[in-house]
Short mmCIF file of C-alpha atoms and ligand atoms in Angstrom, two decimals:
data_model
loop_
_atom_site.label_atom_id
_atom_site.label_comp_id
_atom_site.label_asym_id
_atom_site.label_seq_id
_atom_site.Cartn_x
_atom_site.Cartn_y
_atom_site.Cartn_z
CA UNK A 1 0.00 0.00 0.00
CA UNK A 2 1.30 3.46 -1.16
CA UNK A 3 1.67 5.39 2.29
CA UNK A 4 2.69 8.69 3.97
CA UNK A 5 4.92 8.59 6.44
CA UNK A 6 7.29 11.23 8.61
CA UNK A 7 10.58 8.84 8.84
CA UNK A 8 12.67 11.53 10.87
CA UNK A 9 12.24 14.42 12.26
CA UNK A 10 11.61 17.80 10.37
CA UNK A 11 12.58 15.85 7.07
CA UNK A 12 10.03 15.85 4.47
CA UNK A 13 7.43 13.60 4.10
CA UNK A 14 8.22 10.92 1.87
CA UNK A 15 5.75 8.36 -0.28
CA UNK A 16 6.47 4.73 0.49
CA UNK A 17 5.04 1.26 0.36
CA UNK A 18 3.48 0.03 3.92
CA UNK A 19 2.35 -3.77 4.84
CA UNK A 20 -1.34 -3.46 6.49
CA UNK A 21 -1.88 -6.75 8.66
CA UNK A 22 -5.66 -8.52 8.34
CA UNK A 23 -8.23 -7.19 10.65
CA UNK A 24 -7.44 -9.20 13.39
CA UNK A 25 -10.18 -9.45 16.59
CA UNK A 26 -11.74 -5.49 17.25
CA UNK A 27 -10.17 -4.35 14.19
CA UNK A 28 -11.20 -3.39 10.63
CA UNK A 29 -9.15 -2.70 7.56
CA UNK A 30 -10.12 0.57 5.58
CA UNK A 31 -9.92 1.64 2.53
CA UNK A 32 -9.35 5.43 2.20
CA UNK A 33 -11.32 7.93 0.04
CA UNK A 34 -10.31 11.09 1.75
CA UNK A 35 -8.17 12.17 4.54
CA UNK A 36 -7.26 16.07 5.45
CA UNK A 37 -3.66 17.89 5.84
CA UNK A 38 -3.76 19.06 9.96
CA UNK A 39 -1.70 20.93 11.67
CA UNK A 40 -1.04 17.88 14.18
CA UNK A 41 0.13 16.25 11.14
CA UNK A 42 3.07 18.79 11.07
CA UNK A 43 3.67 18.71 14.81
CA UNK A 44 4.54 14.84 14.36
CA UNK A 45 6.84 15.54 11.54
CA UNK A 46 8.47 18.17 13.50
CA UNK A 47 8.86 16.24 16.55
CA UNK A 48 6.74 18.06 18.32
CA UNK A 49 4.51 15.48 19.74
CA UNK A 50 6.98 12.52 20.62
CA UNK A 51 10.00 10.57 19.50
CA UNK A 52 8.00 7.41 18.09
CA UNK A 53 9.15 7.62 14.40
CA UNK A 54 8.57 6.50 11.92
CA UNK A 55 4.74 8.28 11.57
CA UNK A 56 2.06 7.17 9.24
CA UNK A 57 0.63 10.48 8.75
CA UNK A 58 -2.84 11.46 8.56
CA UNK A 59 -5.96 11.19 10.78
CA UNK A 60 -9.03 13.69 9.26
CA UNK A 61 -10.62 10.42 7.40
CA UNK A 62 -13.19 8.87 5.47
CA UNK A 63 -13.38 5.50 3.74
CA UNK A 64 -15.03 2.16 3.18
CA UNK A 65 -14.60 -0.83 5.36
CA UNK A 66 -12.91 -3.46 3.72
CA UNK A 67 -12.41 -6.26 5.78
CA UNK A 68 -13.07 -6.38 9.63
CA UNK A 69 -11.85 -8.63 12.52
CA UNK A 70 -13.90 -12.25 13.45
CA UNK A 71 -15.56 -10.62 16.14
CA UNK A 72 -16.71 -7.20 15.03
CA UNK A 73 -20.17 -6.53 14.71
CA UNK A 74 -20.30 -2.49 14.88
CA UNK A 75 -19.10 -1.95 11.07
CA UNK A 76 -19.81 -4.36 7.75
CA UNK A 77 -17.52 -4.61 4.92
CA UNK A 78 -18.30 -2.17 2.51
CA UNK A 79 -20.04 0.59 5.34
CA UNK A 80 -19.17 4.33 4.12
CA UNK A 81 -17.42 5.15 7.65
CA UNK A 82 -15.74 8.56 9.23
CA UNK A 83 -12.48 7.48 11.25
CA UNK A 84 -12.35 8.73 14.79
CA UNK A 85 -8.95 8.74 17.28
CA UNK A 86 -10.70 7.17 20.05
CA UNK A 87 -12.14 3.77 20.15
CA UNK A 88 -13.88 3.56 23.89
CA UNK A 89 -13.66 1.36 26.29
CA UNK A 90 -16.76 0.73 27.47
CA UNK A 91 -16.16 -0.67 31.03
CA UNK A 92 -14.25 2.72 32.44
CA UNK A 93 -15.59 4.92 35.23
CA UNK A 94 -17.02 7.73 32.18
CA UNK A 95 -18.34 4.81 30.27
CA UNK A 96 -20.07 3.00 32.77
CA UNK A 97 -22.21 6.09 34.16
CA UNK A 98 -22.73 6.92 30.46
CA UNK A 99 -20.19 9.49 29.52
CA UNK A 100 -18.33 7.69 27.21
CA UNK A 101 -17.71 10.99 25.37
CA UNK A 102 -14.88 11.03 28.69
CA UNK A 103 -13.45 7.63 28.07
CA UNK A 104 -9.89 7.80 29.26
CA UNK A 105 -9.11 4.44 28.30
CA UNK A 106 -9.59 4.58 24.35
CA UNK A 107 -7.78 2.05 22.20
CA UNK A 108 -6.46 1.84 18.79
CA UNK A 109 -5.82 -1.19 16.69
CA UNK A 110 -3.41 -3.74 18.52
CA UNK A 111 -1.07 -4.52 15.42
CA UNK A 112 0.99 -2.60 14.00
CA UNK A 113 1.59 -1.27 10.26
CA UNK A 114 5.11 -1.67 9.06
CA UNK A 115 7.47 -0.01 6.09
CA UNK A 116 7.34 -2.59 3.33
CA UNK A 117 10.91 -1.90 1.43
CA UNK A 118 14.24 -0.28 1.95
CA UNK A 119 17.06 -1.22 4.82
CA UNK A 120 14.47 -0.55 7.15
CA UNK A 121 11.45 -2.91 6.11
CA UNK A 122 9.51 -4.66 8.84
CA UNK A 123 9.63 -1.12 11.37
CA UNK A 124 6.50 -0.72 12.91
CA UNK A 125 4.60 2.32 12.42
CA UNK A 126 3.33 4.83 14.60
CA UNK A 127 -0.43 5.84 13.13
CA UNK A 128 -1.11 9.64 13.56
CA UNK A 129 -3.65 9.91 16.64
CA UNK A 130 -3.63 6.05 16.02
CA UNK A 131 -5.08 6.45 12.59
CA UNK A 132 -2.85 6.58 9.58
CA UNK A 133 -4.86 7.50 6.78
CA UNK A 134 -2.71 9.23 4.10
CA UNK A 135 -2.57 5.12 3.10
CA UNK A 136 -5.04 3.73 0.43
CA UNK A 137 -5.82 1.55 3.52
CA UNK A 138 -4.85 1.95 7.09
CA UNK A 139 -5.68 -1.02 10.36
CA UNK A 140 -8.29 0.46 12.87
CA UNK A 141 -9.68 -0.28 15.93
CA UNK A 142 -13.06 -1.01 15.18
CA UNK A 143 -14.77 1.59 17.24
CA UNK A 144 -12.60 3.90 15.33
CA UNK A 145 -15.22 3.36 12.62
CA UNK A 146 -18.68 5.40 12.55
CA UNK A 147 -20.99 4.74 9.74
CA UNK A 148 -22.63 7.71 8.18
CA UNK A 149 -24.72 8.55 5.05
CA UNK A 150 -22.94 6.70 1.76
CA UNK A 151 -24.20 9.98 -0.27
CA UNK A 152 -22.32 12.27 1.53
CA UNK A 153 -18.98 13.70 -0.15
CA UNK A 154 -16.02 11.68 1.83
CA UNK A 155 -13.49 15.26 1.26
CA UNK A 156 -16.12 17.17 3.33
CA UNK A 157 -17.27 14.87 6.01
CA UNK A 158 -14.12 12.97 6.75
CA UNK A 159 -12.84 16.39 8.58
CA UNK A 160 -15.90 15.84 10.64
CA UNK A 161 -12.92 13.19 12.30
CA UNK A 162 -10.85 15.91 13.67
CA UNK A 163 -10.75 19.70 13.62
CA UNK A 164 -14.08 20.54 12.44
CA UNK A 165 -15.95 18.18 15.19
CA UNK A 166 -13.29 19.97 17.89
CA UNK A 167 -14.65 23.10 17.09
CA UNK A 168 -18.58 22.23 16.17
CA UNK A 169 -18.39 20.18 19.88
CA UNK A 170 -16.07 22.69 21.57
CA UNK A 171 -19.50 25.20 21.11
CA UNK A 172 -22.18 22.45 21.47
CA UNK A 173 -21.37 19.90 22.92
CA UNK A 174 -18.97 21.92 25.87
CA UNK A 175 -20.46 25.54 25.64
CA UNK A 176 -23.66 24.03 25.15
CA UNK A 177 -24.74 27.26 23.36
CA UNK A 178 -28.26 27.64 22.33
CA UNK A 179 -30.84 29.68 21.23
CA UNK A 180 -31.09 32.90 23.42
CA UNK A 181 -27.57 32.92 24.41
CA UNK A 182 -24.89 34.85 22.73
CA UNK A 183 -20.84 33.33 21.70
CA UNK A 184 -17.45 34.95 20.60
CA UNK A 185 -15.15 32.53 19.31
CA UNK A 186 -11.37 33.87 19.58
CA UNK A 187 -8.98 32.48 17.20
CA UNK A 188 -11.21 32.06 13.72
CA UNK A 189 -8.54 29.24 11.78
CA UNK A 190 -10.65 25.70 11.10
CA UNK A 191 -11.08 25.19 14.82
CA UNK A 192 -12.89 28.33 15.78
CA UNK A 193 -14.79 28.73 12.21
CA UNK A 194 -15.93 24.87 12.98
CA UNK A 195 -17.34 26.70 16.60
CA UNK A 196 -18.70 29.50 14.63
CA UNK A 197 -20.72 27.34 11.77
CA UNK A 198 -21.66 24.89 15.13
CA UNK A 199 -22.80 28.39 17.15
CA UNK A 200 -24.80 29.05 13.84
CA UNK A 201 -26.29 25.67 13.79
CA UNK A 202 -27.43 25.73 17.48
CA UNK A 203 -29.73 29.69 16.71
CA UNK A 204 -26.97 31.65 18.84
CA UNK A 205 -27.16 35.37 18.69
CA UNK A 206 -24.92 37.32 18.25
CA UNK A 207 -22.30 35.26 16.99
CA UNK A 208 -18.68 37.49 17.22
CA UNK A 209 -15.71 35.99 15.47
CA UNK A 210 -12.45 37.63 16.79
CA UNK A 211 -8.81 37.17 14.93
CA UNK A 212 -6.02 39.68 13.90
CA UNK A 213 -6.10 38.13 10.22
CA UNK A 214 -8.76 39.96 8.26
CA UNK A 215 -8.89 37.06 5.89
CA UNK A 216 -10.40 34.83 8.72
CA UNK A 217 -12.71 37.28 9.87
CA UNK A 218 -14.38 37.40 5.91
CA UNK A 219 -14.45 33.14 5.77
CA UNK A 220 -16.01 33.24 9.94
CA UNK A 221 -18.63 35.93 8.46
CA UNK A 222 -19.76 33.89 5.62
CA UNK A 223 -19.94 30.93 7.91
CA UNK A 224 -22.27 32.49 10.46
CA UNK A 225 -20.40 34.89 11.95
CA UNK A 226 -22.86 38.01 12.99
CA UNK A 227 -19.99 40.40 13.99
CA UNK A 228 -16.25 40.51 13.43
CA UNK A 229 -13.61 42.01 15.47
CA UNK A 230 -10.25 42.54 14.66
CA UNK A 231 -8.08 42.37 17.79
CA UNK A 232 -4.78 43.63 16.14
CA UNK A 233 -6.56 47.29 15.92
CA UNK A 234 -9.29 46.95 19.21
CA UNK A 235 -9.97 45.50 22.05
CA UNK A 236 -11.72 42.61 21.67
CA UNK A 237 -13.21 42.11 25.59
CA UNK A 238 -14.29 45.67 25.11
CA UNK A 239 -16.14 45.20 21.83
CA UNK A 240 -17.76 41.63 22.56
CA UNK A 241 -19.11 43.58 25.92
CA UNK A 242 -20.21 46.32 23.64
CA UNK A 243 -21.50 43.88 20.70
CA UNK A 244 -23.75 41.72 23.47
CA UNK A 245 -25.19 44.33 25.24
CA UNK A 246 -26.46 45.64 22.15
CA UNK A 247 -28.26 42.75 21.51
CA UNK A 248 -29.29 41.80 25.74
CA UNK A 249 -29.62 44.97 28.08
CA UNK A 250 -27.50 44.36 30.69
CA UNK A 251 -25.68 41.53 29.36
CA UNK A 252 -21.88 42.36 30.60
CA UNK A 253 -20.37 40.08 27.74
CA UNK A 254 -20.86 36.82 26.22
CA UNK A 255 -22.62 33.93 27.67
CA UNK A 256 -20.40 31.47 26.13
CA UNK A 257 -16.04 32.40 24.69
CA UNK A 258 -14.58 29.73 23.11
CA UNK A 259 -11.17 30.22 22.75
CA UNK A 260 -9.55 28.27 19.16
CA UNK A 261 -5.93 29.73 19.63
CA UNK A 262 -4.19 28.03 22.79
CA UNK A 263 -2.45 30.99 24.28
CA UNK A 264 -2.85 32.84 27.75
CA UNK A 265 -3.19 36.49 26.57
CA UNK A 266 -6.20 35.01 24.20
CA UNK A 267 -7.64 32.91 27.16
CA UNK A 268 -7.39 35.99 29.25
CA UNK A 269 -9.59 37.74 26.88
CA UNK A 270 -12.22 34.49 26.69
CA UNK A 271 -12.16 35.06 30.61
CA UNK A 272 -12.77 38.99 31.04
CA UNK A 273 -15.23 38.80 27.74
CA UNK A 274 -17.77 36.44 28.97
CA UNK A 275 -20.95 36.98 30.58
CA UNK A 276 -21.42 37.10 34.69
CA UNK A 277 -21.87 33.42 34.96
CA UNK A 278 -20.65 32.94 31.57
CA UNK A 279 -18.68 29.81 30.26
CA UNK A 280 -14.88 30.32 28.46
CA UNK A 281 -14.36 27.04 26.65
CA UNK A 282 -10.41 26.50 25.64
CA UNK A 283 -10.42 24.30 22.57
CA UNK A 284 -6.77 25.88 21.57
CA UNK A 285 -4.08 23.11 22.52
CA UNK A 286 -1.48 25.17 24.52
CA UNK A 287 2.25 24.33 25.10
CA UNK A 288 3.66 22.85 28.18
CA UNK A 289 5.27 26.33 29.06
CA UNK A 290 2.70 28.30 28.93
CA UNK A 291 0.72 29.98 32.35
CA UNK A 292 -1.98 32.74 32.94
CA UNK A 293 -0.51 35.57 34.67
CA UNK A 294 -1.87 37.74 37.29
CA UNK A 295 -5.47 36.16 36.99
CA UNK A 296 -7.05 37.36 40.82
CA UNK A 297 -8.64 34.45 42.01
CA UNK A 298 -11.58 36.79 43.34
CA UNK A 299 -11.94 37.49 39.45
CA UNK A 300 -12.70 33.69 38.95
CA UNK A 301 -14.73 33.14 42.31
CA UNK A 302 -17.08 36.86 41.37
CA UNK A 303 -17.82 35.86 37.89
CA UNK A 304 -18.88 32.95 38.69
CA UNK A 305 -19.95 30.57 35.73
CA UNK A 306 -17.77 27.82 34.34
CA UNK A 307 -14.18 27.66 32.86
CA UNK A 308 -13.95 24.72 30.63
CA UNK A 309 -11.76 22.78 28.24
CA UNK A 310 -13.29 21.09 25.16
CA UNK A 311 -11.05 17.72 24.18
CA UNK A 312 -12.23 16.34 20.72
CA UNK A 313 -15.26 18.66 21.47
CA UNK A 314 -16.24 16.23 24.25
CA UNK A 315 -17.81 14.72 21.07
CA UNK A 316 -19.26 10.69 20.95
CA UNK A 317 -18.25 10.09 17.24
CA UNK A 318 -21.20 7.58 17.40
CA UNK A 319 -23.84 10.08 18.35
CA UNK A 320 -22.22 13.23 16.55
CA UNK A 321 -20.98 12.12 13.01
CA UNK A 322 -24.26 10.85 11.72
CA UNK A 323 -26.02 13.66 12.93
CA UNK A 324 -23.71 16.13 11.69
CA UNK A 325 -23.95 14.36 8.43
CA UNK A 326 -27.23 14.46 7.96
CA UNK A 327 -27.19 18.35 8.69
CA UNK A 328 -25.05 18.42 5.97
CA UNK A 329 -27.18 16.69 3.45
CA UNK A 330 -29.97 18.60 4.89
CA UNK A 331 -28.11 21.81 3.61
CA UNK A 332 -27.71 22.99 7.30
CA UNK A 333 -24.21 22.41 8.31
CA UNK A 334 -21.52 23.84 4.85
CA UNK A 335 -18.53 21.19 5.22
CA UNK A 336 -17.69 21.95 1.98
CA UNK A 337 -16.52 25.31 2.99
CA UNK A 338 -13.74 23.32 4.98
CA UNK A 339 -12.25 21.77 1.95
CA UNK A 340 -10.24 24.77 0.34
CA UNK A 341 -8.76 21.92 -2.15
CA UNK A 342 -8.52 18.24 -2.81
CA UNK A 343 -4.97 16.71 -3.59
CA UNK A 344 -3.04 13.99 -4.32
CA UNK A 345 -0.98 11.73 -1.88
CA UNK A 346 2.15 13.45 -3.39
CA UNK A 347 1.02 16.85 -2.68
CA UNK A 348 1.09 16.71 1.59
CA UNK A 349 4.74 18.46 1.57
CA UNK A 350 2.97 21.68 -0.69
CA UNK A 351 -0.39 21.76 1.50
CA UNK A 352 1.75 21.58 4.73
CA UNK A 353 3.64 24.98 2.80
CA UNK A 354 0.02 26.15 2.47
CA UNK A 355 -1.06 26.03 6.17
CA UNK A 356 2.18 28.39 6.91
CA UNK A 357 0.40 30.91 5.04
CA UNK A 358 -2.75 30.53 6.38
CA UNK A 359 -4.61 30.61 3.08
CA UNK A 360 -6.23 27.39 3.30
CA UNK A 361 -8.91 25.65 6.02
CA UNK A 362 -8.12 22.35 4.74
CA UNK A 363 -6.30 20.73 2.26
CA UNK A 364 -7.92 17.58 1.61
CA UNK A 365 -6.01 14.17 0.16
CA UNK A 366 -8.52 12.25 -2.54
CA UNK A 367 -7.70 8.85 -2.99
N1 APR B 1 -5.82 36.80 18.72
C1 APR B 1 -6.79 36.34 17.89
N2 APR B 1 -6.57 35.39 16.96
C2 APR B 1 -5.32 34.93 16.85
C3 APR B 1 -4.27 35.34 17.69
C4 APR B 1 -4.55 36.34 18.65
N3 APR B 1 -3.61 36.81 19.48
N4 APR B 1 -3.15 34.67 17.33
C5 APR B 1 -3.50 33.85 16.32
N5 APR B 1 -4.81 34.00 16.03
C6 APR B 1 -5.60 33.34 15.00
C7 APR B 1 -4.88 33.12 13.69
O1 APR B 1 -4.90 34.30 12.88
C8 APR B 1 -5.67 31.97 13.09
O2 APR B 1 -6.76 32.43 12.32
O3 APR B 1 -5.92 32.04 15.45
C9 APR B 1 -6.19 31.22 14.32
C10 APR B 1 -5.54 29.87 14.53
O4 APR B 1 -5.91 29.09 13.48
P1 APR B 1 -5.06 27.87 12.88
O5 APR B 1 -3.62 28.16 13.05
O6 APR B 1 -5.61 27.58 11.55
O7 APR B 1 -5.37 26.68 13.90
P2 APR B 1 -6.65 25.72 14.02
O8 APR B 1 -6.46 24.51 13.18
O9 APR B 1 -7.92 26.49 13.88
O10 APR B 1 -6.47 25.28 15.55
C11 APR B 1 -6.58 26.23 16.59
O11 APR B 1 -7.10 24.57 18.22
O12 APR B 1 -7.13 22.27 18.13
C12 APR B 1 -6.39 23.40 18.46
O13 APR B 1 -4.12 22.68 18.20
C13 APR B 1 -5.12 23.51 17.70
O14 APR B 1 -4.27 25.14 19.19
C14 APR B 1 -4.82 24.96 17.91
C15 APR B 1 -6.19 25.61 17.89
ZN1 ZN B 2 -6.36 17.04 13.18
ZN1 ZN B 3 -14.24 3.96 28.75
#
């Protein structure tokens, strides 16, 4: 099987030919129709998220099962399925009192992929987010599988498997935003236009996108954004204050931040921008290093309200990918507007160029 994989790091990617073992027991074999170029992808082949090499790249994914283990009965050869990074448990704490959405004992599949030719044939390889799918096939755990809607485009809802759900669920699913209730999403790359078009879905008003990139603010507008603030020339806790109490007398902010860039200074602003009582949801993945300075505690205790982080937006791929899906067919939910441009296997090294720029939501590999 023609593969991607990240052999050292910060070298290139390179195009090689991987052995995919038979679906043993929990597993299924997948053929892949679409998978899309994340940053995380980048972060392995930097280094950046362990030593483990040699990656098998890729982990935004869509296929068809092809062959599945003896004793798997949650996917059938030849199901239209979105891949997913966490197969759960079922028998943990979360998953026993029916918040499997908190499983912290997900698996991926128990054998391993291996590089095919070369000195080095026979190394194991080390899926991305135990995925793997720049591969024309790629060895899940079963659970990694959700079936969805055959008619569905695979480019658009295979992101549903990573960035796009983090953000839809990260205003949803953690914010729980409704109707009635207002939302400012700082940081407006795939992540917080995902919250945005998921704020949109949900009937929230207003809906403020913040960023210091005028380009985002344009793509968060057309996908739902009400307002748009550019916090490179304003402040933004000032203007989302300003924005919602326009909208709610009295309101003293938003009732629910999300914050889609993973740095303090942009937390602090999710913090001092929300509502009394308000939630700040941190989707943003920060680095080890970083701390919130000079926060008062008596800020957190007066405010009251909830400060929350959204992991996978605390989605359950089984309950949110069909539905999302189907919102999509429905004409409800624009995935479509994620996918900036299908490519080729060969063309990962270019789109990973791309994302530097910022130019693109998503690059997305057709197979
Ligand atoms: N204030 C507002 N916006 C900012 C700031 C800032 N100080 N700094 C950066 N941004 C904006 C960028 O202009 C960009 O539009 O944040 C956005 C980040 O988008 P991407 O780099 O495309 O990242 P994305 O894929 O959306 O992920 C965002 O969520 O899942 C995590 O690891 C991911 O931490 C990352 C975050
Ligand atoms: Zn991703
Ligand atoms: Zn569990």
């Amino acid at each position: 099987m023609k593969a991607v994989v990240a052999r050292t790091k910060g070298a290139p990617v390179e195009v090689v030919t991987i052995n995919v073992p038979d679906a043993g027991p929990g597993e299924a074999v997948v053929k892949v129709l679409s998978c899309g170029v994340c940053h995380t992808d980048l972060h392995y082949r930097e280094g950046g998220i362990n030593d483990d090499f040699p990656f098998l790249l890729g982990h935004e994914a869509s296929g068809i099962v092809e062959a599945v283990g003896p004793d798997v009965t949650s996917v059938a050869v030849g199901d239209f399925v979105v891949l997913n990074w966490r197969a759960v448990c079922g028998e943990c704490r979360a998953c026993k009192r029916g918040e499997a959405q908190y499983c912290f004992a997900t698996h991926n599949a128990k054998q391993k992929m291996t590089l095919a030719d070369g000195p080095d044939a026979g190394t194991e390889l080390s899926p991305a987010l135990g995925i793997g799918a720049f591969a024309e096939k790629t060895l899940v755990a079963a659970g990694q599988c959700t079936k969805v809607d055959p008619s569905a485009r695979p480019a658009a809802v295979g992101l549903l498997g990573c960035g796009v759900m983090a953000g839809i669920g990260a205003a949803i699913n953690t914010g729980a935003i409704t109707r009635g209730k207002s939302i400012a999403v700082i940081g407006c790359g795939g992540v917080g236009v995902a919250a945005i078009a998921g704020a949109a879905l949900a009937g929230a008003s207003p809906i403020i996108a913040v960023d210091i990139d005028a380009k985002k603010l344009e793509k968060a507008k057309s996908m739902g954004a009400t307002h748009t603030v550019d916090s490179s020339k304003v402040d933004p806790v000032e203007e989302i204050k300003r924005i919602c109490a326009e909208t709610y007398e009295g309101a003293e902010g938003a009732d629910v931040v999300v914050e889609a860039v993973g740095r303090p200074e942009t937390w602090k602003q999710a913090f001092y921008a929300r509502d009394l009582a308000g939630t700040v949801v941190l989707v943003g993945v920060p680095t080890p290093d970083m701390k919130v300075p000079d926060l008062p505690l008596i800020d957190v205790f007066g405010r009251g309200g909830a400060l929350k982080s959204s992991w996978y937006g605390d989605c359950l791929p089984s309950r949110d990918f069909p539905m999302l899906v189907d919102l999509y067919r429905q004409g409800r939910l624009d995935l479509d507007a994620f996918v900036t441009e299908e490519i080729g296997i060969d063309d990962i090294e270019a789109a990973f160029e791309r994302m530097h720029h910022g130019d693109v939501l998503r690059s997305v590999v057709v197979l």
